[in-house]
PDB file of C-alpha atoms in Angstrom:
ATOM      1  CA  UNK A   1      20.994  -2.821   2.386  1.00 84.00           C
ATOM      2  CA  UNK A   2      21.058  -0.491   5.405  1.00 95.00           C
ATOM      3  CA  UNK A   3      19.893  -2.068   8.671  1.00 97.00           C
ATOM      4  CA  UNK A   4      18.501  -0.512  11.841  1.00 98.00           C
ATOM      5  CA  UNK A   5      17.247  -1.994  15.098  1.00 97.00           C
ATOM      6  CA  UNK A   6      13.645  -1.332  16.054  1.00 98.00           C
ATOM      7  CA  UNK A   7      11.933  -1.169  19.463  1.00 96.00           C
ATOM      8  CA  UNK A   8      12.008  -4.904  20.242  1.00 96.00           C
ATOM      9  CA  UNK A   9      15.501  -5.628  18.950  1.00 97.00           C
ATOM     10  CA  UNK A  10      14.391  -6.838  15.506  1.00 98.00           C
ATOM     11  CA  UNK A  11      16.736  -5.775  12.715  1.00 98.00           C
ATOM     12  CA  UNK A  12      14.882  -4.156   9.833  1.00 98.00           C
ATOM     13  CA  UNK A  13      16.240  -3.434   6.358  1.00 98.00           C
ATOM     14  CA  UNK A  14      15.466  -0.734   3.855  1.00 98.00           C
ATOM     15  CA  UNK A  15      16.668   0.233   0.403  1.00 97.00           C
ATOM     16  CA  UNK A  16      17.357   3.744  -0.846  1.00 98.00           C
ATOM     17  CA  UNK A  17      16.761   4.501  -4.483  1.00 97.00           C
ATOM     18  CA  UNK A  18      17.090   7.724  -6.447  1.00 97.00           C
ATOM     19  CA  UNK A  19      17.920  11.261  -5.429  1.00 94.00           C
ATOM     20  CA  UNK A  20      16.092  14.264  -4.075  1.00 96.00           C
ATOM     21  CA  UNK A  21      14.053  14.858  -0.915  1.00 97.00           C
ATOM     22  CA  UNK A  22      13.338  11.652   1.041  1.00 98.00           C
ATOM     23  CA  UNK A  23      10.078   9.742   0.721  1.00 98.00           C
ATOM     24  CA  UNK A  24       9.489   6.835   3.118  1.00 98.00           C
ATOM     25  CA  UNK A  25       7.645   4.034   1.283  1.00 98.00           C
ATOM     26  CA  UNK A  26       5.590   1.367   3.059  1.00 98.00           C
ATOM     27  CA  UNK A  27       4.757  -1.781   1.049  1.00 98.00           C
ATOM     28  CA  UNK A  28       1.429  -3.562   1.037  1.00 97.00           C
ATOM     29  CA  UNK A  29       0.643  -7.175   0.280  1.00 94.00           C
ATOM     30  CA  UNK A  30      -0.070  -7.442   3.103  1.00 95.00           C
ATOM     31  CA  UNK A  31       3.537  -8.143   4.201  1.00 97.00           C
ATOM     32  CA  UNK A  32       5.174  -8.192   0.784  1.00 97.00           C
ATOM     33  CA  UNK A  33       8.857  -7.307   0.372  1.00 97.00           C
ATOM     34  CA  UNK A  34       9.286  -3.741  -0.813  1.00 98.00           C
ATOM     35  CA  UNK A  35      11.056  -4.633  -4.066  1.00 97.00           C
ATOM     36  CA  UNK A  36       7.685  -4.955  -5.833  1.00 98.00           C
ATOM     37  CA  UNK A  37       7.357  -1.157  -5.630  1.00 98.00           C
ATOM     38  CA  UNK A  38      10.277  -0.824  -8.046  1.00 97.00           C
ATOM     39  CA  UNK A  39      11.111   2.836  -8.612  1.00 97.00           C
ATOM     40  CA  UNK A  40       7.418   3.801  -8.429  1.00 98.00           C
ATOM     41  CA  UNK A  41       7.065   4.659 -12.064  1.00 97.00           C
ATOM     42  CA  UNK A  42      10.236   6.712 -12.185  1.00 97.00           C
ATOM     43  CA  UNK A  43       9.521   8.711  -9.033  1.00 98.00           C
ATOM     44  CA  UNK A  44      13.087   7.898  -7.936  1.00 97.00           C
ATOM     45  CA  UNK A  45      14.298  10.448 -10.491  1.00 96.00           C
ATOM     46  CA  UNK A  46      12.794  13.164  -8.290  1.00 95.00           C
ATOM     47  CA  UNK A  47      12.796  11.686  -4.768  1.00 97.00           C
ATOM     48  CA  UNK A  48      15.052   9.513  -2.658  1.00 98.00           C
ATOM     49  CA  UNK A  49      12.801   6.514  -2.074  1.00 98.00           C
ATOM     50  CA  UNK A  50      13.344   4.851   1.310  1.00 98.00           C
ATOM     51  CA  UNK A  51      11.748   1.450   0.811  1.00 98.00           C
ATOM     52  CA  UNK A  52      11.181  -0.369   4.093  1.00 98.00           C
ATOM     53  CA  UNK A  53      11.018  -4.145   4.301  1.00 98.00           C
ATOM     54  CA  UNK A  54       8.470  -4.756   7.031  1.00 98.00           C
ATOM     55  CA  UNK A  55       9.459  -7.222   9.774  1.00 98.00           C
ATOM     56  CA  UNK A  56       9.744 -10.758   8.461  1.00 97.00           C
ATOM     57  CA  UNK A  57       9.812  -9.696   4.803  1.00 97.00           C
ATOM     58  CA  UNK A  58      12.581  -9.147   2.275  1.00 96.00           C
ATOM     59  CA  UNK A  59      15.894  -8.592   4.060  1.00 97.00           C
ATOM     60  CA  UNK A  60      14.339  -7.746   7.429  1.00 98.00           C
ATOM     61  CA  UNK A  61      14.622 -10.240  10.268  1.00 98.00           C
ATOM     62  CA  UNK A  62      11.818 -12.433  11.592  1.00 97.00           C
ATOM     63  CA  UNK A  63      10.823 -11.095  15.026  1.00 97.00           C
ATOM     64  CA  UNK A  64      11.189 -13.237  18.122  1.00 96.00           C
ATOM     65  CA  UNK A  65       7.510 -12.599  18.886  1.00 96.00           C
ATOM     66  CA  UNK A  66       5.512 -13.222  15.735  1.00 94.00           C
ATOM     67  CA  UNK A  67       2.409 -11.618  17.257  1.00 96.00           C
ATOM     68  CA  UNK A  68       4.170  -8.343  16.416  1.00 97.00           C
ATOM     69  CA  UNK A  69       3.262  -8.882  12.767  1.00 98.00           C
ATOM     70  CA  UNK A  70      -0.065  -7.305  13.715  1.00 98.00           C
ATOM     71  CA  UNK A  71      -0.203  -3.879  12.116  1.00 98.00           C
ATOM     72  CA  UNK A  72      -0.513  -1.807  15.291  1.00 97.00           C
ATOM     73  CA  UNK A  73       2.808  -3.187  16.566  1.00 97.00           C
ATOM     74  CA  UNK A  74       4.494  -2.086  13.353  1.00 98.00           C
ATOM     75  CA  UNK A  75       3.678   1.581  13.963  1.00 98.00           C
ATOM     76  CA  UNK A  76       6.704   1.633  16.282  1.00 98.00           C
ATOM     77  CA  UNK A  77       8.852   0.247  13.426  1.00 98.00           C
ATOM     78  CA  UNK A  78       7.939   3.219  11.238  1.00 98.00           C
ATOM     79  CA  UNK A  79       8.748   5.613  14.073  1.00 98.00           C
ATOM     80  CA  UNK A  80      12.064   3.833  14.682  1.00 98.00           C
ATOM     81  CA  UNK A  81      12.907   4.298  11.001  1.00 98.00           C
ATOM     82  CA  UNK A  82      12.166   8.031  11.221  1.00 98.00           C
ATOM     83  CA  UNK A  83      14.447   8.362  14.233  1.00 98.00           C
ATOM     84  CA  UNK A  84      17.151   6.296  12.510  1.00 98.00           C
ATOM     85  CA  UNK A  85      16.989   8.557   9.455  1.00 98.00           C
ATOM     86  CA  UNK A  86      17.192  11.677  11.614  1.00 97.00           C
ATOM     87  CA  UNK A  87      14.054  13.209  10.092  1.00 98.00           C
ATOM     88  CA  UNK A  88      12.066  15.686  12.183  1.00 97.00           C
ATOM     89  CA  UNK A  89       9.124  15.138   9.850  1.00 97.00           C
ATOM     90  CA  UNK A  90       8.779  12.862   6.868  1.00 98.00           C
ATOM     91  CA  UNK A  91       6.688  12.434   3.751  1.00 98.00           C
ATOM     92  CA  UNK A  92       5.226   8.927   3.480  1.00 98.00           C
ATOM     93  CA  UNK A  93       3.845   6.840   0.616  1.00 98.00           C
ATOM     94  CA  UNK A  94       1.921   3.674   1.469  1.00 98.00           C
ATOM     95  CA  UNK A  95       0.422   1.135  -0.920  1.00 98.00           C
ATOM     96  CA  UNK A  96      -2.621  -1.087  -0.478  1.00 98.00           C
ATOM     97  CA  UNK A  97      -2.637  -2.846   2.930  1.00 98.00           C
ATOM     98  CA  UNK A  98       0.085  -0.495   4.162  1.00 98.00           C
ATOM     99  CA  UNK A  99      -2.501   2.267   3.992  1.00 98.00           C
ATOM    100  CA  UNK A 100      -3.701   0.911   7.325  1.00 98.00           C
ATOM    101  CA  UNK A 101      -0.196   1.133   8.777  1.00 98.00           C
ATOM    102  CA  UNK A 102       0.220   4.695   7.523  1.00 98.00           C
ATOM    103  CA  UNK A 103      -3.133   5.710   9.032  1.00 98.00           C
ATOM    104  CA  UNK A 104      -2.272   4.208  12.401  1.00 98.00           C
ATOM    105  CA  UNK A 105       1.088   5.981  12.274  1.00 98.00           C
ATOM    106  CA  UNK A 106      -0.653   9.268  11.445  1.00 98.00           C
ATOM    107  CA  UNK A 107      -3.039   8.762  14.356  1.00 97.00           C
ATOM    108  CA  UNK A 108      -0.166   8.101  16.778  1.00 97.00           C
ATOM    109  CA  UNK A 109       2.401  10.601  15.459  1.00 97.00           C
ATOM    110  CA  UNK A 110       0.596  13.355  13.529  1.00 96.00           C
ATOM    111  CA  UNK A 111       3.331  15.890  14.246  1.00 96.00           C
ATOM    112  CA  UNK A 112       5.922  13.701  12.485  1.00 97.00           C
ATOM    113  CA  UNK A 113       4.209  13.675   9.081  1.00 97.00           C
ATOM    114  CA  UNK A 114       4.589  16.107   6.238  1.00 97.00           C
ATOM    115  CA  UNK A 115       2.521  14.977   3.257  1.00 98.00           C
ATOM    116  CA  UNK A 116       1.128  11.451   2.871  1.00 98.00           C
ATOM    117  CA  UNK A 117       0.288   9.553  -0.317  1.00 98.00           C
ATOM    118  CA  UNK A 118      -2.036   6.561  -0.003  1.00 98.00           C
ATOM    119  CA  UNK A 119      -1.959   4.489  -3.192  1.00 98.00           C
ATOM    120  CA  UNK A 120      -4.994   2.212  -3.721  1.00 98.00           C
ATOM    121  CA  UNK A 121      -5.219   1.889   0.078  1.00 98.00           C
ATOM    122  CA  UNK A 122      -7.331  -0.499   2.060  1.00 97.00           C
ATOM    123  CA  UNK A 123      -8.804   1.134   5.154  1.00 97.00           C
ATOM    124  CA  UNK A 124     -10.235  -1.390   7.553  1.00 97.00           C
ATOM    125  CA  UNK A 125      -8.677   0.636  10.398  1.00 97.00           C
ATOM    126  CA  UNK A 126     -11.411   3.184   9.543  1.00 98.00           C
ATOM    127  CA  UNK A 127     -14.050   0.461   9.186  1.00 97.00           C
ATOM    128  CA  UNK A 128     -14.168   1.222   5.448  1.00 97.00           C
ATOM    129  CA  UNK A 129     -14.010  -2.114   3.650  1.00 96.00           C
ATOM    130  CA  UNK A 130     -14.629  -3.097   0.040  1.00 95.00           C
ATOM    131  CA  UNK A 131     -17.492  -5.586  -0.193  1.00 95.00           C
ATOM    132  CA  UNK A 132     -17.553  -8.599  -2.476  1.00 94.00           C
ATOM    133  CA  UNK A 133     -20.112  -6.711  -4.550  1.00 94.00           C
ATOM    134  CA  UNK A 134     -17.732  -3.741  -4.864  1.00 94.00           C
ATOM    135  CA  UNK A 135     -14.937  -5.972  -6.058  1.00 95.00           C
ATOM    136  CA  UNK A 136     -17.060  -7.901  -8.543  1.00 95.00           C
ATOM    137  CA  UNK A 137     -18.561  -4.694  -9.928  1.00 95.00           C
ATOM    138  CA  UNK A 138     -15.064  -3.403 -10.653  1.00 95.00           C
ATOM    139  CA  UNK A 139     -14.027  -6.750 -12.155  1.00 95.00           C
ATOM    140  CA  UNK A 140     -17.034  -6.738 -14.482  1.00 95.00           C
ATOM    141  CA  UNK A 141     -15.864  -3.445 -15.975  1.00 93.00           C
ATOM    142  CA  UNK A 142     -13.247  -5.554 -17.755  1.00 92.00           C
ATOM    143  CA  UNK A 143     -15.631  -8.170 -19.194  1.00 92.00           C
ATOM    144  CA  UNK A 144     -15.868  -8.684 -22.919  1.00 93.00           C
ATOM    145  CA  UNK A 145     -12.799 -10.690 -23.894  1.00 95.00           C
ATOM    146  CA  UNK A 146     -11.876 -14.282 -23.130  1.00 95.00           C
ATOM    147  CA  UNK A 147      -8.965 -13.216 -20.895  1.00 95.00           C
ATOM    148  CA  UNK A 148     -11.054 -10.971 -18.690  1.00 95.00           C
ATOM    149  CA  UNK A 149     -14.206 -13.087 -18.749  1.00 96.00           C
ATOM    150  CA  UNK A 150     -12.114 -15.967 -17.377  1.00 96.00           C
ATOM    151  CA  UNK A 151     -10.586 -13.628 -14.777  1.00 96.00           C
ATOM    152  CA  UNK A 152     -13.974 -12.312 -13.664  1.00 96.00           C
ATOM    153  CA  UNK A 153     -15.352 -15.833 -13.260  1.00 95.00           C
ATOM    154  CA  UNK A 154     -12.304 -16.869 -11.225  1.00 96.00           C
ATOM    155  CA  UNK A 155     -12.561 -13.790  -9.014  1.00 95.00           C
ATOM    156  CA  UNK A 156     -16.201 -14.566  -8.348  1.00 94.00           C
ATOM    157  CA  UNK A 157     -15.233 -18.048  -7.209  1.00 95.00           C
ATOM    158  CA  UNK A 158     -12.480 -16.607  -4.966  1.00 94.00           C
ATOM    159  CA  UNK A 159     -14.931 -14.214  -3.342  1.00 93.00           C
ATOM    160  CA  UNK A 160     -17.273 -17.147  -2.894  1.00 92.00           C
ATOM    161  CA  UNK A 161     -14.636 -19.062  -0.917  1.00 91.00           C
ATOM    162  CA  UNK A 162     -12.567 -20.895  -3.561  1.00 89.00           C
ATOM    163  CA  UNK A 163      -9.322 -19.260  -2.424  1.00 86.00           C
ATOM    164  CA  UNK A 164      -6.777 -21.311  -4.377  1.00 92.00           C
ATOM    165  CA  UNK A 165      -3.541 -20.400  -6.116  1.00 90.00           C
ATOM    166  CA  UNK A 166      -4.976 -21.542  -9.447  1.00 94.00           C
ATOM    167  CA  UNK A 167      -7.969 -19.231  -9.160  1.00 96.00           C
ATOM    168  CA  UNK A 168      -5.744 -16.296  -8.186  1.00 94.00           C
ATOM    169  CA  UNK A 169      -3.603 -16.965 -11.266  1.00 94.00           C
ATOM    170  CA  UNK A 170      -6.702 -16.793 -13.460  1.00 96.00           C
ATOM    171  CA  UNK A 171      -7.929 -13.598 -11.756  1.00 96.00           C
ATOM    172  CA  UNK A 172      -4.550 -11.823 -11.844  1.00 97.00           C
ATOM    173  CA  UNK A 173      -5.198  -9.673 -14.961  1.00 97.00           C
ATOM    174  CA  UNK A 174      -7.895  -7.783 -13.044  1.00 97.00           C
ATOM    175  CA  UNK A 175      -5.324  -6.133 -10.777  1.00 97.00           C
ATOM    176  CA  UNK A 176      -3.438  -4.419 -13.601  1.00 97.00           C
ATOM    177  CA  UNK A 177      -4.514  -1.834 -16.128  1.00 96.00           C
ATOM    178  CA  UNK A 178      -2.783  -3.847 -18.884  1.00 95.00           C
ATOM    179  CA  UNK A 179      -1.922  -7.532 -18.795  1.00 97.00           C
ATOM    180  CA  UNK A 180       1.395  -7.050 -20.576  1.00 96.00           C
ATOM    181  CA  UNK A 181       4.831  -8.578 -19.976  1.00 96.00           C
ATOM    182  CA  UNK A 182       5.583  -6.083 -17.183  1.00 96.00           C
ATOM    183  CA  UNK A 183       2.351  -6.896 -15.351  1.00 97.00           C
ATOM    184  CA  UNK A 184       2.827 -10.641 -15.756  1.00 96.00           C
ATOM    185  CA  UNK A 185       6.377 -10.533 -14.376  1.00 96.00           C
ATOM    186  CA  UNK A 186       5.259  -8.329 -11.485  1.00 96.00           C
ATOM    187  CA  UNK A 187       2.465 -10.741 -10.614  1.00 95.00           C
ATOM    188  CA  UNK A 188       4.715 -13.813 -10.856  1.00 93.00           C
ATOM    189  CA  UNK A 189       7.279 -12.271  -8.495  1.00 92.00           C
ATOM    190  CA  UNK A 190       4.644 -11.847  -5.799  1.00 87.00           C
ATOM    191  CA  UNK A 191       4.647 -15.572  -5.051  1.00 81.00           C
ATOM    192  CA  UNK A 192       8.172 -15.287  -3.642  1.00 87.00           C
ATOM    193  CA  UNK A 193       7.886 -11.853  -2.003  1.00 93.00           C
ATOM    194  CA  UNK A 194       5.093 -12.280   0.537  1.00 93.00           C
ATOM    195  CA  UNK A 195       5.314 -13.666   4.076  1.00 95.00           C
ATOM    196  CA  UNK A 196       1.948 -15.421   4.215  1.00 93.00           C
ATOM    197  CA  UNK A 197       2.152 -16.183   7.931  1.00 95.00           C
ATOM    198  CA  UNK A 198       2.785 -12.518   8.660  1.00 96.00           C
ATOM    199  CA  UNK A 199       0.024 -11.484   6.267  1.00 96.00           C
ATOM    200  CA  UNK A 200      -2.468 -13.640   8.157  1.00 95.00           C
ATOM    201  CA  UNK A 201      -1.558 -11.900  11.429  1.00 96.00           C
ATOM    202  CA  UNK A 202      -1.437  -8.365  10.012  1.00 97.00           C
ATOM    203  CA  UNK A 203      -5.104  -7.551  10.577  1.00 96.00           C
ATOM    204  CA  UNK A 204      -5.506  -9.743  13.645  1.00 94.00           C
ATOM    205  CA  UNK A 205      -8.103  -9.180  16.380  1.00 94.00           C
ATOM    206  CA  UNK A 206      -7.505  -6.099  18.513  1.00 93.00           C
ATOM    207  CA  UNK A 207      -5.368  -4.307  15.938  1.00 93.00           C
ATOM    208  CA  UNK A 208      -7.320  -1.064  16.195  1.00 94.00           C
ATOM    209  CA  UNK A 209     -10.413   0.818  17.334  1.00 96.00           C
ATOM    210  CA  UNK A 210     -11.781   2.395  14.129  1.00 97.00           C
ATOM    211  CA  UNK A 211     -13.729   5.099  15.972  1.00 97.00           C
ATOM    212  CA  UNK A 212     -10.627   6.132  17.893  1.00 97.00           C
ATOM    213  CA  UNK A 213      -8.519   6.141  14.711  1.00 97.00           C
ATOM    214  CA  UNK A 214     -11.071   8.335  12.942  1.00 97.00           C
ATOM    215  CA  UNK A 215     -11.081  10.799  15.832  1.00 97.00           C
ATOM    216  CA  UNK A 216      -7.282  10.928  15.951  1.00 97.00           C
ATOM    217  CA  UNK A 217      -7.021  11.531  12.206  1.00 97.00           C
ATOM    218  CA  UNK A 218      -9.247  14.582  12.530  1.00 94.00           C
ATOM    219  CA  UNK A 219      -6.283  16.229  14.258  1.00 91.00           C
ATOM    220  CA  UNK A 220      -3.871  15.565  11.362  1.00 95.00           C
ATOM    221  CA  UNK A 221      -2.699  18.831   9.827  1.00 94.00           C
ATOM    222  CA  UNK A 222      -0.664  17.322   6.995  1.00 95.00           C
ATOM    223  CA  UNK A 223      -2.185  16.940   3.553  1.00 98.00           C
ATOM    224  CA  UNK A 224      -3.118  13.477   2.300  1.00 98.00           C
ATOM    225  CA  UNK A 225      -3.483  12.367  -1.327  1.00 98.00           C
ATOM    226  CA  UNK A 226      -5.525   9.209  -1.951  1.00 98.00           C
ATOM    227  CA  UNK A 227      -4.723   7.750  -5.373  1.00 98.00           C
ATOM    228  CA  UNK A 228      -7.321   5.290  -6.642  1.00 98.00           C
ATOM    229  CA  UNK A 229      -7.459   3.250  -9.835  1.00 98.00           C
ATOM    230  CA  UNK A 230     -10.582   3.683 -11.944  1.00 97.00           C
ATOM    231  CA  UNK A 231     -10.554  -0.095 -12.566  1.00 97.00           C
ATOM    232  CA  UNK A 232      -9.693  -1.130  -8.994  1.00 97.00           C
ATOM    233  CA  UNK A 233     -12.212  -2.772  -6.699  1.00 96.00           C
ATOM    234  CA  UNK A 234     -10.225  -2.589  -3.474  1.00 96.00           C
ATOM    235  CA  UNK A 235     -10.853   0.243  -2.990  1.00 97.00           C
ATOM    236  CA  UNK A 236     -13.235   1.291  -5.751  1.00 97.00           C
ATOM    237  CA  UNK A 237     -13.225   5.050  -6.401  1.00 97.00           C
ATOM    238  CA  UNK A 238     -16.350   5.681  -4.329  1.00 97.00           C
ATOM    239  CA  UNK A 239     -14.805   4.088  -1.260  1.00 98.00           C
ATOM    240  CA  UNK A 240     -11.495   5.864  -1.908  1.00 98.00           C
ATOM    241  CA  UNK A 241     -13.406   9.147  -1.796  1.00 98.00           C
ATOM    242  CA  UNK A 242     -14.684   8.258   1.677  1.00 98.00           C
ATOM    243  CA  UNK A 243     -11.131   7.408   2.780  1.00 98.00           C
ATOM    244  CA  UNK A 244      -9.911  10.822   1.604  1.00 98.00           C
ATOM    245  CA  UNK A 245     -12.781  12.483   3.455  1.00 97.00           C
ATOM    246  CA  UNK A 246     -11.540  10.990   6.748  1.00 97.00           C
ATOM    247  CA  UNK A 247      -8.659  13.503   6.699  1.00 97.00           C
ATOM    248  CA  UNK A 248      -9.096  17.255   7.265  1.00 96.00           C
ATOM    249  CA  UNK A 249      -6.800  17.923   4.291  1.00 96.00           C
ATOM    250  CA  UNK A 250      -7.490  14.822   2.213  1.00 97.00           C
ATOM    251  CA  UNK A 251      -7.935  14.848  -1.570  1.00 97.00           C
ATOM    252  CA  UNK A 252      -8.775  12.127  -4.073  1.00 98.00           C
ATOM    253  CA  UNK A 253      -7.242  11.469  -7.485  1.00 98.00           C
ATOM    254  CA  UNK A 254      -8.694   8.650  -9.603  1.00 98.00           C
ATOM    255  CA  UNK A 255      -6.252   7.426 -12.253  1.00 97.00           C
ATOM    256  CA  UNK A 256      -8.017   6.489 -15.516  1.00 96.00           C
ATOM    257  CA  UNK A 257      -7.160   3.084 -16.922  1.00 96.00           C
ATOM    258  CA  UNK A 258      -5.377   2.063 -13.734  1.00 97.00           C
ATOM    259  CA  UNK A 259      -6.075  -0.804 -11.371  1.00 97.00           C
ATOM    260  CA  UNK A 260      -4.296  -1.748  -8.122  1.00 98.00           C
ATOM    261  CA  UNK A 261      -0.734  -0.888  -9.212  1.00 98.00           C
ATOM    262  CA  UNK A 262      -1.079   2.512 -10.924  1.00 98.00           C
ATOM    263  CA  UNK A 263       2.672   3.158 -11.160  1.00 98.00           C
ATOM    264  CA  UNK A 264       2.844   0.231 -13.601  1.00 98.00           C
ATOM    265  CA  UNK A 265      -0.263   1.223 -15.563  1.00 96.00           C
ATOM    266  CA  UNK A 266       0.795   4.848 -16.193  1.00 96.00           C
ATOM    267  CA  UNK A 267       4.336   5.354 -14.868  1.00 97.00           C
ATOM    268  CA  UNK A 268       4.860   8.924 -16.073  1.00 97.00           C
ATOM    269  CA  UNK A 269       1.421  10.134 -15.001  1.00 97.00           C
ATOM    270  CA  UNK A 270       1.741   8.484 -11.610  1.00 98.00           C
ATOM    271  CA  UNK A 271       5.193   9.902 -10.879  1.00 98.00           C
ATOM    272  CA  UNK A 272       4.210  13.382 -12.060  1.00 97.00           C
ATOM    273  CA  UNK A 273       1.057  13.430  -9.918  1.00 98.00           C
ATOM    274  CA  UNK A 274       2.798  12.229  -6.765  1.00 98.00           C
ATOM    275  CA  UNK A 275       5.711  14.628  -7.214  1.00 97.00           C
ATOM    276  CA  UNK A 276       3.383  17.572  -7.807  1.00 97.00           C
ATOM    277  CA  UNK A 277       1.494  16.792  -4.607  1.00 98.00           C
ATOM    278  CA  UNK A 278       4.648  16.344  -2.547  1.00 98.00           C
ATOM    279  CA  UNK A 279       6.066  19.620  -3.876  1.00 96.00           C
ATOM    280  CA  UNK A 280       3.014  21.888  -3.895  1.00 95.00           C
ATOM    281  CA  UNK A 281       0.325  20.070  -1.946  1.00 89.00           C
ATOM    282  CA  UNK A 282      -3.346  19.986  -2.822  1.00 82.00           C
TER     283      UNK A 282
END
């Protein structure tokens, strides 16, 4: 994997996959190795995916100062990658928790962004947070079979404080549109792909000022596509609409039948929608 050195001397790795115009991809998790993104539903057939392993994940080095796992410190990593790639401006795709990183990058470097795709993003940097009620309401959309009834009950216990690996295993089907072999393998791999210590620090105190981020994003000229899953609770479609509205040129697309990983739930539809936005805009 290619390696570059970021602002504090940490060596970061990234993978390139596919061919076509470059698309920088930021993984969520938080702090999960980028391999879980795969080829983004076949998007690599149309774009060169540049899949960054955030500091301390995948093939990237652990930083000397682990306080730099906090998301605001990682904005400089994204900028260092842009400089390393020699891109005047770049298109960016960010998934889930990395939506916060992409928004902070947009606030700090609006002139360096072309088009941005936020896939099922969380947005606590905007003070837009899914509530437990939001998440349970989405989970209950799946009720009616033994598999999903068990998952909904487990998710309710998790949201009530029973945050155990066993309960997460029971709740896992809720995060996928279909609980097939692909989804099960994807979920199982997550246990070995996430840096839990880094994830705990990612949204640490002092990471951002939501009012200041909102004001900065009002100056962003580049278009932003927010892709939500109709079955996702984090964010649910209503909250995703508010995230899109935070951008002057933000649009929302809700993918039917999809949950938190829409490129697995409808690979062709996902890749076609993202490519169309990157090529022609809103």
